[in-house]
Amino acid sequence: MGKERTHINIIVIGHVYSSKSTTTGHLIYKCGGIDKRTIEKFEKEAAEMGKGFFNYAWVLGKLKAECERGITIDISLWKFETSKYYATIIDAPGHRDFIKNMITGTSQADCAVLIVAAGVGEFEAGISKTGQTREHALLAYTPGVKQLIVGINKMDSSEPPYSQKRHEEIVKEVSTYIKKIGYNPDTVAFVPISGWNGDNILEPSANMLWFKGWKVTRKDGGSASGTTLLEALDCILPPTCPIDKPLRLPLQDIYKIGGIAGLWTVFTLGGVGSKATVSPELSSPLANQSLLLLLVLANLTDAPDAPNPYRQAIMSFKNTQDSSPFPSSIPHAFQINFNSLYTALCEQQTSDQATLLLYTLLHQNSNVRTYMLARTDMENLVLPILEILYHVEERNSHHVYMALIILLILTEDDGFNRSIHEVDKYLHTNCLAALANMSAQFRSLHQYAAQRIISLFSLLSKKHNKVLEQATQSLRGSLSSNDVPLPDYAQDLNVIEEVIRMMLEIINSCLTNSLHHNPNLVYALLYKRDLFEQFRTHPSFQDIMQNIDLVITFFSSRLLQAGAELSVERVLEIIKQGVVALPKDRLKGRRVIGRSKESKKIINPTSRPEEYRV
C-alpha cells in the first residue's frame, strides 16, 4: 500500500531539550513504523544505561553518544505511513554544536514540524533573540521549506499542567516571529501535545478538552482543520518533484585523504513513486553524469603537497590543430577538437552543468578563451547565454549568476566589445524592410506590438535631436577654432533620418491599408502624438507625414468631442467608431518600401554577397 501513496519528507526541528526525539519516536511507534518487540528491546538497553525513561527517543538515537547524552547528534531517518502519505521523517539535531547536520536534513524536507517546549523557562529560552526555536525556524524557511506545523510539546509540564493560557501565549509569540521570517501564521497548524504521554499525537486528548482543534488556510485556496498532530501531517500539500531539473545533493561533510584528494559525503532520501517519462534533457544520461563527474573532480581542493591533477588538465588542454609542445611542468595535458567543443557548448546552455563548464573553461583555460574570442560566430554562444537571462524566472539563481559572469569575462576583451557593436550596415534596413512588406496586411496588432513600434520611433526621434544638437554646438565651436576637425555629424543624421523614414513608411502603410484592423496602433499614435509634431514641417518627411497627421488630427478631434476623462476601453471604442466614419479616399496610398527598386538589393543580395554577412 505504501508505494501507492505520495511520498513526503518531514523534518522535525526545535530546541535541543524540547523532546523532539521522544515525540517523533512516539509518533512512529503509534503509526506502526516500529514493532512492540523492538520497543521493548530499546527500553531494556536504555535501562542498562540509566535511561529507562528514554524509550521513544531511543528509537531514533542510533549513535552511542546520542543515547549516553540524551540528545540528537546526527540525522535520523524513519519511515511510516499515514492515511494519505508514505512519510520519511527526519529527526534533526537541536544542539547548537550540530547545526550543520540540522541544515543538511532541512534541505531535503517538504514540511517542517517545529517542536516548542511549553515548560516554564524552556519556551522563553528557545524564543529569545539567540534561542534555538528562532534559529531553527529561520533555517527551515531559508532553504525553501514553506510548509510548517508547530507542535507545542510538554503541555503536561506547564503550570498548571495542560494550561490553555500557556498554549495561547505560545501561539501568539511564535506566530509573531514566524511571520517576520516569511511564514503566514494562518497556514500553520498549532497543536498542543505531549510527546511523552501521547496527548493529541494520534487521538484527541482528554486532558485538553478546551482545545477545539486547529484550522488553517492552504496555499491551494482551500482550508483544513483537525485536532491531532497526525491530522496536521495529513493536511500537508503534496510536494512537486520536477525530474527534469539538475540533480542537487546537499553536502554533509568532506573527509580529507592526506596527499591524495577529498571525499565528499552527501545526504539523500530514498523516495517512492511511480515511473515518470524521461525528459529530453535526460535523454543522454551517460553524457550528463560524465559532465557532473568531471565538474566534481575539477573542483576538488588541492592537496597540501600537490595540485589537483584534474583541474590542471582542464586548465591546460589545447586544440588538436595546435602542434606546439606542452610544457614539461604539465604532465596531464591533452588535446581536443575545439570546434566540436564550441558547437556542443553553444547547443547545451539550457543546463546548469553546461553553463558551469563553459565558465570553468573561459575562466581557467586561456587556450579555450582565446579560441572562442577569435570566433566570427560568437552570436551562437552569446544568444543562448542571453536567453538564460531573458527567462530568469525559469532559472535558478546559480544558473543566472554563471551566465552573468560569462558575459563579464567576454566583455573584458576589447576585440569582443568592438565586434559585438559592429552591426552589418544592412541589418536594420533588412529588418525594417521585412516589416514594411507586411505592414499593409497587419491584422489586430497587439497593444504591446503597437507600443513597441511607436517606442522605436521615439528612440530614433531622441537620437535625431541629440545628434542635431551636437552638430549645432560643434559648428558654433568651429567658428572660434579652425584647426579642430569636425566630426561627421551630417553622415550620422542621414543614417538616422533614413531609418526614421522607414519607420514612418511602416506606420503609414498600415494606416492606409489596414486602419480598421489596428485600433491599438491608432491608440499608440494618439498617446504619443507629440513625437510626430517636429516632423510635420521637416522637408525629408513632409510627404509621408500627410496620412499620419490626418489620422492623428481626425481621431484627436473625436476624442475632444467625447469629453475630458476617458477610460482605455472608451478610447478604443471611439477609435473603432471613427474608423468607419473616416473617408478612405482621404488617405493617400504609397509604395511599400520592401518592394521598391531600391530595396531589391537588400532582399536579393547576389552581386557582392560578402557585403551582406550578418
Coordinates of C-alpha atoms in Angstrom, one line a residue:
M1 CA 0.0 0.0 0.0
G2 CA 2.8 2.4 0.9
K3 CA 4.2 2.7 -2.6
E4 CA 0.8 3.7 -3.9
R5 CA 0.8 6.8 -1.7
T6 CA 2.5 10.1 -2.3
H7 CA 5.9 10.3 -0.6
I8 CA 6.8 13.3 1.6
N9 CA 9.8 14.2 3.7
I10 CA 9.1 15.7 7.1
I11 CA 11.9 17.4 9.2
V12 CA 11.4 17.7 13.0
I13 CA 13.2 20.7 14.4
G14 CA 13.4 22.6 17.6
H15 CA 15.3 23.4 20.8
V16 CA 17.7 20.7 22.0
Y17 CA 15.6 20.0 25.1
S18 CA 12.1 20.3 23.5
S19 CA 11.8 16.4 23.4
K20 CA 11.7 16.3 19.6
S21 CA 13.0 12.7 19.5
T22 CA 10.6 11.5 22.2
T23 CA 7.7 13.0 20.3
T24 CA 8.9 11.7 16.9
G25 CA 9.6 8.2 18.3
H26 CA 6.2 8.0 19.9
L27 CA 4.6 9.1 16.6
I28 CA 6.5 6.5 14.6
Y29 CA 5.6 3.7 17.1
K30 CA 1.9 4.6 17.1
C31 CA 1.9 4.7 13.3
G32 CA 3.4 1.2 13.0
G33 CA 6.9 2.3 12.0
I34 CA 8.4 0.0 14.6
D35 CA 7.1 -3.1 16.3
K36 CA 6.5 -3.5 20.0
R37 CA 9.2 -6.1 20.5
T38 CA 11.8 -3.7 19.2
I39 CA 10.5 -1.0 21.6
E40 CA 10.9 -3.5 24.5
K41 CA 14.4 -4.2 23.4
F42 CA 15.2 -0.5 23.3
E43 CA 13.7 0.0 26.7
K44 CA 15.9 -2.7 28.2
E45 CA 19.0 -1.3 26.6
A46 CA 18.1 2.2 27.8
A47 CA 17.6 1.0 31.3
E48 CA 21.0 -0.6 31.4
M49 CA 22.5 2.8 30.7
G50 CA 20.3 4.5 33.3
K51 CA 17.9 5.9 30.7
G52 CA 14.9 3.8 31.4
F53 CA 12.5 6.7 30.8
F54 CA 14.0 7.3 27.4
N55 CA 12.0 4.7 25.5
Y56 CA 10.5 6.6 22.5
A57 CA 13.6 8.8 21.9
W58 CA 15.7 5.6 21.9
V59 CA 14.0 4.7 18.6
L60 CA 15.9 7.5 16.9
G61 CA 19.1 7.5 18.9
K62 CA 21.3 5.4 16.6
L63 CA 24.6 6.7 17.9
K64 CA 26.1 5.6 21.2
A65 CA 26.9 9.2 22.1
E66 CA 23.2 10.1 21.5
C67 CA 22.0 7.5 23.9
E68 CA 24.5 8.5 26.5
R69 CA 24.0 12.2 26.3
G70 CA 20.2 12.2 25.6
I71 CA 20.5 14.5 22.6
T72 CA 20.3 14.1 18.9
I73 CA 23.7 14.5 17.1
D74 CA 23.3 13.2 13.6
I75 CA 20.3 13.0 11.4
S76 CA 17.9 10.1 12.0
L77 CA 15.6 8.7 9.3
W78 CA 12.5 6.6 9.8
K79 CA 9.6 5.7 7.5
F80 CA 6.0 5.3 8.4
E81 CA 2.6 5.6 6.8
T82 CA -0.4 7.9 7.4
S83 CA -3.8 7.6 5.8
K84 CA -2.6 9.8 2.9
Y85 CA 1.1 9.7 2.7
Y86 CA 4.2 7.5 2.8
A87 CA 6.4 9.6 5.0
T88 CA 10.1 9.8 5.7
I89 CA 10.6 11.6 9.0
I90 CA 13.9 13.3 9.7
D91 CA 14.8 14.0 13.3
A92 CA 17.3 16.9 13.1
P93 CA 19.8 17.7 15.9
G94 CA 18.7 20.6 18.1
H95 CA 22.0 21.2 19.8
R96 CA 23.9 24.3 18.5
D97 CA 27.1 22.3 18.1
F98 CA 25.5 20.1 15.4
I99 CA 23.6 22.8 13.4
K100 CA 25.4 21.7 10.2
N101 CA 23.6 18.4 10.4
M102 CA 20.3 20.1 11.0
I103 CA 20.7 22.3 7.9
T104 CA 21.6 19.2 5.8
G105 CA 18.4 17.5 6.9
T106 CA 16.2 20.6 6.3
S107 CA 17.4 20.9 2.7
Q108 CA 15.6 17.7 1.9
A109 CA 12.3 18.4 3.6
D110 CA 8.8 19.2 2.2
C111 CA 7.4 20.2 5.6
A112 CA 8.9 21.2 8.9
V113 CA 7.5 20.3 12.3
L114 CA 8.7 22.9 14.8
I115 CA 8.6 21.4 18.4
V116 CA 8.3 24.1 21.1
A117 CA 8.6 23.2 24.8
A118 CA 5.7 24.6 26.9
G119 CA 7.6 24.2 30.2
V120 CA 8.3 27.3 32.3
G121 CA 11.6 28.8 31.2
E122 CA 12.1 26.3 28.4
F123 CA 9.9 28.2 25.9
E124 CA 11.4 31.5 26.9
A125 CA 14.9 30.2 26.3
G126 CA 14.1 28.9 22.9
I127 CA 12.2 32.0 21.7
S128 CA 14.7 34.5 23.0
K129 CA 16.8 36.5 20.4
T130 CA 19.6 33.9 20.5
G131 CA 17.3 30.9 21.1
Q132 CA 17.2 27.8 19.0
T133 CA 13.5 28.0 18.3
R134 CA 14.1 31.2 16.3
E135 CA 17.2 29.8 14.7
H136 CA 15.6 26.5 13.6
A137 CA 12.5 28.2 12.2
L138 CA 14.7 30.6 10.1
L139 CA 17.0 27.8 9.0
A140 CA 13.9 25.9 7.8
Y141 CA 12.5 28.7 5.8
T142 CA 15.7 29.8 4.2
P143 CA 16.4 26.5 2.2
G144 CA 12.8 26.6 1.0
V145 CA 10.7 24.6 3.5
K146 CA 7.5 26.7 3.1
Q147 CA 5.1 24.4 5.0
L148 CA 5.2 24.5 8.8
I149 CA 3.5 22.8 11.7
V150 CA 4.1 23.9 15.3
G151 CA 3.9 21.2 18.0
I152 CA 3.6 22.8 21.4
N153 CA 5.1 20.0 23.4
K154 CA 5.4 19.2 27.1
M155 CA 1.9 20.5 27.8
D156 CA 1.9 18.1 30.8
S157 CA 4.8 20.2 32.2
S158 CA 3.2 23.6 32.0
E159 CA 1.9 25.4 35.1
P160 CA -0.7 24.3 35.7
P161 CA -0.5 21.1 33.5
Y162 CA -2.3 21.3 30.2
S163 CA -2.8 25.1 30.6
Q164 CA -4.9 26.8 27.9
K165 CA -3.5 30.2 28.9
R166 CA 0.1 28.9 28.3
H167 CA -0.9 27.4 25.0
E168 CA -2.4 30.7 23.8
E169 CA 0.6 32.7 25.0
I170 CA 3.0 30.4 23.0
V171 CA 0.8 30.6 19.9
K172 CA 0.9 34.4 20.0
E173 CA 4.7 34.6 20.5
V174 CA 5.6 32.0 17.8
S175 CA 3.1 33.5 15.3
T176 CA 4.7 36.9 15.6
Y177 CA 8.1 35.5 15.0
I178 CA 7.4 33.2 12.1
K179 CA 5.5 35.9 10.3
K180 CA 8.7 38.1 10.4
I181 CA 10.8 35.4 8.7
G182 CA 8.2 34.7 5.9
Y183 CA 5.7 32.2 7.1
N184 CA 2.0 33.0 7.1
P185 CA 0.6 32.1 10.6
D186 CA -2.8 31.4 9.0
T187 CA -1.3 28.5 7.1
V188 CA 0.4 27.0 10.2
A189 CA -1.3 24.4 12.5
F190 CA -0.6 24.9 16.2
V191 CA -1.1 21.6 18.0
P192 CA -0.8 21.3 21.8
I193 CA 0.8 17.9 22.5
S194 CA 2.7 15.7 25.0
G195 CA 5.2 13.6 23.3
W196 CA 5.7 11.6 26.5
N197 CA 2.1 10.8 27.2
G198 CA 0.8 10.8 23.6
D199 CA -1.7 13.7 24.0
N200 CA -3.0 14.9 20.7
I201 CA -0.4 12.8 18.8
L202 CA -2.8 10.4 17.1
E203 CA -6.0 10.9 19.1
P204 CA -7.6 13.9 20.8
S205 CA -6.5 14.3 24.4
A206 CA -9.0 14.1 27.3
N207 CA -6.6 16.3 29.2
M208 CA -7.2 19.3 26.9
L209 CA -10.9 19.5 26.3
W210 CA -10.6 23.2 26.0
F211 CA -8.7 22.7 22.7
K212 CA -11.3 22.8 19.9
G213 CA -8.8 21.9 17.2
W214 CA -6.7 23.8 14.7
K215 CA -7.8 25.3 11.4
V216 CA -5.6 26.6 8.5
T217 CA -5.9 28.1 5.1
R218 CA -4.0 26.3 2.4
K219 CA -1.9 27.8 -0.4
D220 CA -4.1 26.0 -3.0
G221 CA -7.0 28.2 -1.9
G222 CA -8.7 25.6 0.3
S223 CA -8.8 25.1 4.1
A224 CA -8.1 22.3 6.5
S225 CA -8.9 21.5 10.1
G226 CA -8.2 18.9 12.7
T227 CA -7.2 18.2 16.3
T228 CA -4.1 15.9 16.3
L229 CA -0.6 16.2 15.0
L230 CA -1.1 13.2 12.7
E231 CA -4.1 15.0 11.1
A232 CA -1.9 18.1 10.6
L233 CA 0.6 15.9 8.8
D234 CA -2.1 14.5 6.5
C235 CA -3.1 18.1 5.5
I236 CA 0.4 18.9 4.1
L237 CA 0.1 19.8 0.4
P238 CA 1.8 17.1 -1.7
P239 CA 5.2 18.2 -3.0
T240 CA 6.2 18.7 -6.6
C241 CA 9.3 16.9 -7.7
P242 CA 10.4 18.0 -11.2
I243 CA 12.7 15.3 -12.5
D244 CA 13.7 17.4 -15.5
K245 CA 15.8 19.7 -13.2
P246 CA 19.5 19.2 -12.4
L247 CA 20.3 16.8 -9.6
R248 CA 21.3 18.5 -6.4
L249 CA 22.7 16.8 -3.3
P250 CA 23.3 18.6 0.0
L251 CA 26.9 18.4 1.0
Q252 CA 27.1 16.9 4.5
D253 CA 30.9 16.6 5.1
I254 CA 34.3 16.4 3.4
Y255 CA 36.9 13.9 4.5
K256 CA 40.4 14.7 3.6
I257 CA 42.6 11.9 2.4
G258 CA 46.1 13.1 3.1
G259 CA 48.2 13.8 -0.1
I260 CA 45.5 12.5 -2.5
A261 CA 42.2 14.2 -2.5
G262 CA 39.0 14.7 -0.6
L263 CA 35.9 12.5 -0.2
W264 CA 32.6 14.3 -0.3
T265 CA 29.6 12.8 1.5
V266 CA 26.1 13.8 0.7
F267 CA 22.7 13.3 2.2
T268 CA 19.9 11.7 0.2
L269 CA 16.5 10.3 0.9
G270 CA 15.0 7.3 -0.9
G271 CA 11.8 8.5 -2.3
V272 CA 9.0 6.4 -3.7
G273 CA 6.6 7.0 -6.6
S274 CA 5.5 5.9 -10.0
K275 CA 7.8 6.0 -13.0
A276 CA 8.0 9.3 -14.9
T277 CA 8.6 10.0 -18.5
V278 CA 12.1 10.7 -19.5
S279 CA 12.9 14.4 -20.0
P280 CA 14.6 15.4 -23.2
E281 CA 17.4 16.8 -21.1
L282 CA 17.9 13.4 -19.6
S283 CA 17.9 11.5 -22.9
S284 CA 21.7 11.2 -22.7
P285 CA 22.3 10.1 -19.1
L286 CA 25.8 8.9 -19.6
A287 CA 26.9 12.3 -21.0
N288 CA 25.1 14.1 -18.3
Q289 CA 26.6 12.0 -15.5
S290 CA 30.1 12.3 -17.1
L291 CA 29.8 16.0 -17.1
L292 CA 28.8 16.2 -13.5
L293 CA 31.7 13.9 -12.5
L294 CA 34.1 16.0 -14.5
L295 CA 32.9 19.1 -12.7
V296 CA 33.2 17.5 -9.3
L297 CA 36.7 16.3 -10.0
A298 CA 37.8 19.6 -11.4
N299 CA 36.6 21.5 -8.4
L300 CA 38.2 19.3 -5.7
T301 CA 40.6 21.2 -3.5
D302 CA 44.3 20.9 -3.9
A303 CA 46.2 18.5 -1.6
P304 CA 48.8 20.2 0.7
D305 CA 51.7 19.0 -1.4
A306 CA 50.2 18.5 -4.9
P307 CA 47.7 20.4 -7.1
N308 CA 44.5 18.8 -8.3
P309 CA 45.5 16.9 -11.5
Y310 CA 42.0 17.1 -12.9
R311 CA 42.0 20.9 -12.6
Q312 CA 45.4 21.1 -14.1
A313 CA 44.2 19.1 -17.1
I314 CA 41.1 21.3 -17.6
M315 CA 43.3 24.4 -17.4
S316 CA 45.9 23.3 -19.9
F317 CA 44.4 21.2 -22.7
K318 CA 44.8 22.5 -26.3
N319 CA 43.2 22.3 -29.7
T320 CA 44.0 19.3 -31.9
Q321 CA 45.2 21.8 -34.6
D322 CA 47.8 23.2 -32.2
S323 CA 51.1 21.4 -32.8
S324 CA 53.1 23.3 -30.3
P325 CA 54.6 21.1 -27.5
F326 CA 53.2 21.0 -24.0
P327 CA 55.4 22.4 -21.2
S328 CA 57.1 19.7 -19.2
S329 CA 55.5 21.0 -16.0
I330 CA 52.1 19.9 -17.2
P331 CA 52.0 16.1 -17.1
H332 CA 48.2 15.7 -17.5
A333 CA 47.7 17.8 -20.7
F334 CA 45.7 16.5 -23.7
Q335 CA 44.2 17.8 -26.9
I336 CA 40.6 18.1 -28.1
N337 CA 38.8 19.4 -31.2
F338 CA 37.9 23.0 -30.1
N339 CA 35.4 23.3 -32.9
S340 CA 33.3 20.3 -31.7
L341 CA 33.7 21.6 -28.1
Y342 CA 32.4 25.0 -29.1
T343 CA 29.5 23.6 -31.0
A344 CA 28.4 21.4 -28.1
L345 CA 28.7 24.3 -25.6
C346 CA 26.5 26.5 -27.8
E347 CA 23.8 23.8 -28.0
Q348 CA 23.7 22.8 -24.4
Q349 CA 23.4 26.0 -22.4
T350 CA 19.9 25.1 -21.1
S351 CA 21.5 23.1 -18.3
D352 CA 23.3 24.4 -15.2
Q353 CA 26.2 22.0 -15.6
A354 CA 26.9 23.0 -19.2
T355 CA 27.0 26.7 -18.2
L356 CA 29.3 25.9 -15.3
L357 CA 31.7 24.0 -17.7
L358 CA 31.7 27.0 -20.0
Y359 CA 32.5 29.3 -17.2
T360 CA 35.3 27.0 -16.0
L361 CA 36.9 26.8 -19.4
L362 CA 36.7 30.6 -20.1
H363 CA 38.0 31.4 -16.6
Q364 CA 40.8 28.9 -16.3
N365 CA 41.9 27.8 -19.8
S366 CA 43.5 30.6 -21.8
N367 CA 43.6 28.4 -24.9
V368 CA 39.8 27.9 -25.0
R369 CA 39.2 31.6 -24.1
T370 CA 41.5 32.8 -27.0
Y371 CA 39.9 30.4 -29.4
M372 CA 36.3 31.4 -28.5
L373 CA 37.0 35.2 -28.6
A374 CA 38.5 34.7 -32.1
R375 CA 35.4 33.1 -33.5
T376 CA 33.4 35.1 -36.0
D377 CA 30.1 33.4 -35.0
M378 CA 30.1 34.5 -31.3
E379 CA 26.4 35.1 -31.5
N380 CA 25.9 31.3 -31.4
L381 CA 27.3 31.4 -27.9
V382 CA 26.1 34.8 -26.7
L383 CA 22.5 34.4 -27.6
P384 CA 21.9 31.2 -25.5
I385 CA 23.6 33.0 -22.6
L386 CA 21.3 36.0 -23.1
E387 CA 18.3 33.6 -23.3
I388 CA 19.1 32.3 -19.8
L389 CA 18.8 35.9 -18.5
Y390 CA 15.7 36.5 -20.5
H391 CA 13.9 33.5 -18.9
V392 CA 15.3 34.4 -15.5
E393 CA 12.0 33.3 -13.8
E394 CA 12.6 29.7 -15.1
R395 CA 16.2 29.5 -13.9
N396 CA 17.8 29.2 -10.5
S397 CA 19.9 31.9 -9.1
H398 CA 23.2 30.0 -9.6
H399 CA 22.5 29.5 -13.4
V400 CA 21.7 33.2 -13.9
Y401 CA 24.8 34.2 -11.9
M402 CA 27.0 32.0 -14.0
A403 CA 25.6 33.5 -17.2
L404 CA 26.3 37.0 -15.9
I405 CA 29.9 36.0 -15.0
I406 CA 30.4 34.5 -18.5
L407 CA 29.3 37.8 -20.1
L408 CA 31.6 39.7 -17.8
I409 CA 34.5 37.5 -18.9
L410 CA 33.7 38.0 -22.6
T411 CA 33.4 41.8 -22.2
E412 CA 36.8 42.0 -20.7
D413 CA 38.2 41.6 -24.2
D414 CA 38.3 44.8 -26.3
G415 CA 38.0 42.8 -29.6
F416 CA 34.8 41.2 -28.4
N417 CA 33.4 44.6 -27.4
R418 CA 34.2 46.0 -30.8
S419 CA 32.9 43.1 -32.8
I420 CA 29.6 42.9 -30.9
H421 CA 28.9 46.5 -31.8
E422 CA 29.9 46.3 -35.5
V423 CA 26.4 45.6 -36.8
D424 CA 26.1 44.9 -40.5
K425 CA 25.2 48.1 -42.3
Y426 CA 22.2 46.4 -44.0
L427 CA 20.9 44.7 -40.9
H428 CA 18.5 47.4 -39.7
T429 CA 17.4 48.0 -43.3
N430 CA 16.6 44.3 -43.9
C431 CA 14.6 44.1 -40.7
L432 CA 12.6 47.2 -41.3
A433 CA 12.0 46.3 -44.9
A434 CA 10.6 43.0 -43.9
L435 CA 8.2 44.8 -41.5
A436 CA 7.3 47.3 -44.3
N437 CA 6.4 44.4 -46.7
M438 CA 4.0 43.1 -44.1
S439 CA 2.7 46.4 -42.9
A440 CA -0.2 46.6 -45.4
Q441 CA -1.5 43.3 -44.1
F442 CA -1.1 44.0 -40.4
R443 CA -4.1 42.5 -38.6
S444 CA -5.1 43.0 -34.9
L445 CA -1.8 44.3 -33.7
H446 CA -1.5 43.6 -30.0
Q447 CA -1.2 46.7 -27.9
Y448 CA 2.4 45.7 -26.9
A449 CA 3.4 45.4 -30.5
A450 CA 1.9 48.8 -31.3
Q451 CA 3.6 50.4 -28.4
R452 CA 7.0 48.9 -29.4
I453 CA 6.6 50.4 -32.9
I454 CA 6.0 53.8 -31.5
S455 CA 8.7 53.4 -28.8
L456 CA 11.2 52.6 -31.5
F457 CA 10.2 55.7 -33.4
S458 CA 10.5 57.7 -30.1
L459 CA 14.0 56.4 -29.6
L460 CA 15.0 57.4 -33.1
S461 CA 13.5 60.8 -32.6
K462 CA 15.5 61.4 -29.5
K463 CA 18.7 60.2 -31.2
H464 CA 18.0 62.5 -34.1
N465 CA 17.5 65.5 -31.8
K466 CA 20.7 64.7 -29.9
V467 CA 22.9 64.4 -33.0
L468 CA 21.3 67.6 -34.4
E469 CA 22.2 69.4 -31.2
Q470 CA 25.7 68.1 -31.2
A471 CA 26.2 69.2 -34.8
T472 CA 24.9 72.7 -34.0
Q473 CA 27.3 73.0 -31.0
S474 CA 30.2 71.7 -33.0
L475 CA 29.5 74.2 -35.8
R476 CA 29.5 77.0 -33.3
G477 CA 32.7 75.9 -31.7
S478 CA 34.4 75.6 -35.1
L479 CA 34.0 79.3 -35.7
S480 CA 36.5 80.0 -32.9
S481 CA 38.9 77.2 -33.7
N482 CA 39.6 76.4 -37.3
D483 CA 42.3 73.8 -36.6
V484 CA 40.0 71.3 -34.9
P485 CA 38.5 68.7 -37.3
L486 CA 34.7 68.4 -37.2
P487 CA 33.0 65.1 -36.6
D488 CA 30.9 63.9 -39.5
Y489 CA 27.5 64.6 -37.9
A490 CA 25.9 65.0 -41.4
Q491 CA 26.5 61.3 -42.1
D492 CA 25.0 60.3 -38.7
L493 CA 22.0 62.5 -39.4
N494 CA 21.5 60.9 -42.8
V495 CA 21.6 57.4 -41.4
I496 CA 19.1 58.2 -38.6
E497 CA 16.8 60.1 -41.0
E498 CA 16.8 57.1 -43.3
V499 CA 15.7 54.8 -40.5
I500 CA 13.1 57.3 -39.3
R501 CA 11.7 57.5 -42.8
M502 CA 11.4 53.7 -42.9
M503 CA 9.5 53.7 -39.6
L504 CA 7.1 56.3 -41.0
E505 CA 6.7 54.2 -44.1
I506 CA 5.7 51.2 -42.0
I507 CA 3.2 53.2 -39.9
N508 CA 1.8 55.0 -43.0
S509 CA 1.3 51.7 -44.9
C510 CA -0.6 50.2 -42.0
L511 CA -2.8 53.2 -41.6
T512 CA -3.5 53.4 -45.4
N513 CA -4.3 49.7 -46.0
S514 CA -5.5 48.2 -42.7
L515 CA -6.5 51.1 -40.4
H516 CA -9.8 49.3 -39.4
H517 CA -7.9 46.2 -38.3
N518 CA -5.5 48.0 -35.9
P519 CA -7.1 50.3 -33.3
N520 CA -4.3 49.6 -30.9
L521 CA -1.8 51.3 -33.3
V522 CA -4.1 54.4 -33.6
Y523 CA -4.3 54.4 -29.8
A524 CA -0.5 54.4 -29.5
L525 CA -0.2 57.1 -32.1
L526 CA -2.6 59.4 -30.2
Y527 CA -0.9 58.7 -26.9
K528 CA 2.5 59.8 -28.4
R529 CA 1.3 62.3 -30.9
D530 CA 3.7 65.0 -29.7
L531 CA 6.6 62.9 -31.2
F532 CA 5.4 63.4 -34.7
E533 CA 4.9 67.2 -34.4
Q534 CA 8.6 68.1 -35.3
F535 CA 8.5 66.0 -38.5
R536 CA 5.4 67.6 -40.0
T537 CA 7.4 70.5 -41.4
H538 CA 10.7 68.6 -41.9
P539 CA 11.5 68.7 -45.7
S540 CA 12.5 65.0 -45.7
F541 CA 9.2 63.8 -44.2
Q542 CA 6.5 66.2 -45.3
D543 CA 5.1 63.9 -47.9
I544 CA 4.9 60.8 -45.8
M545 CA 3.6 62.7 -42.7
Q546 CA 0.4 63.7 -44.5
N547 CA -1.5 60.5 -43.8
I548 CA -0.2 60.1 -40.3
D549 CA -1.0 63.8 -39.5
L550 CA -4.5 63.3 -40.9
V551 CA -5.2 60.3 -38.7
I552 CA -3.9 62.0 -35.6
T553 CA -5.9 65.1 -36.2
F554 CA -9.1 63.2 -37.1
F555 CA -9.2 61.0 -34.1
S556 CA -7.9 63.7 -31.7
S557 CA -11.0 65.8 -32.6
R558 CA -13.3 62.9 -31.9
L559 CA -11.8 62.3 -28.5
L560 CA -12.2 66.0 -27.6
Q561 CA -15.8 65.8 -28.5
A562 CA -16.3 62.8 -26.3
G563 CA -15.1 64.5 -23.1
A564 CA -12.1 65.0 -20.9
E565 CA -11.8 61.8 -18.8
L566 CA -12.0 58.7 -20.9
S567 CA -11.1 55.1 -20.0
V568 CA -8.9 53.0 -22.2
E569 CA -11.9 50.9 -23.2
R570 CA -13.8 54.1 -24.1
V571 CA -11.0 55.5 -26.2
L572 CA -10.7 52.2 -28.2
E573 CA -14.4 52.2 -28.7
I574 CA -14.3 55.8 -30.1
I575 CA -11.4 54.8 -32.4
K576 CA -13.3 51.8 -33.8
Q577 CA -16.3 54.0 -34.4
G578 CA -14.1 56.7 -36.0
V579 CA -12.5 54.2 -38.4
V580 CA -15.9 53.7 -40.0
A581 CA -16.5 57.4 -40.3
L582 CA -13.1 58.3 -41.8
P583 CA -13.4 58.6 -45.7
K584 CA -10.9 56.2 -47.2
D585 CA -10.2 58.4 -50.2
R586 CA -8.6 61.0 -47.9
L587 CA -5.7 58.6 -47.2
K588 CA -3.2 58.7 -50.0
G589 CA -1.7 55.4 -50.9
R590 CA 2.1 55.0 -51.1
R591 CA 4.5 52.4 -52.2
V592 CA 5.8 49.6 -49.9
I593 CA 9.5 50.1 -49.3
G594 CA 10.3 46.4 -49.2
R595 CA 9.1 46.0 -52.8
S596 CA 10.7 49.1 -54.3
K597 CA 13.6 49.1 -56.7
E598 CA 15.9 50.5 -54.1
S599 CA 15.1 47.6 -51.7
K600 CA 15.7 44.8 -54.2
K601 CA 19.4 45.0 -53.4
I602 CA 18.5 44.4 -49.8
I603 CA 16.3 41.4 -50.3
N604 CA 18.3 39.8 -53.2
P605 CA 22.0 40.4 -52.5
T606 CA 23.6 38.5 -55.4
S607 CA 26.2 40.8 -56.8
R608 CA 28.5 41.0 -53.7
P609 CA 27.3 38.6 -51.1
E610 CA 30.2 39.3 -48.8
E611 CA 28.7 42.7 -48.0
Y612 CA 25.6 41.1 -46.6
R613 CA 27.2 38.9 -44.0
V614 CA 25.3 39.4 -40.7

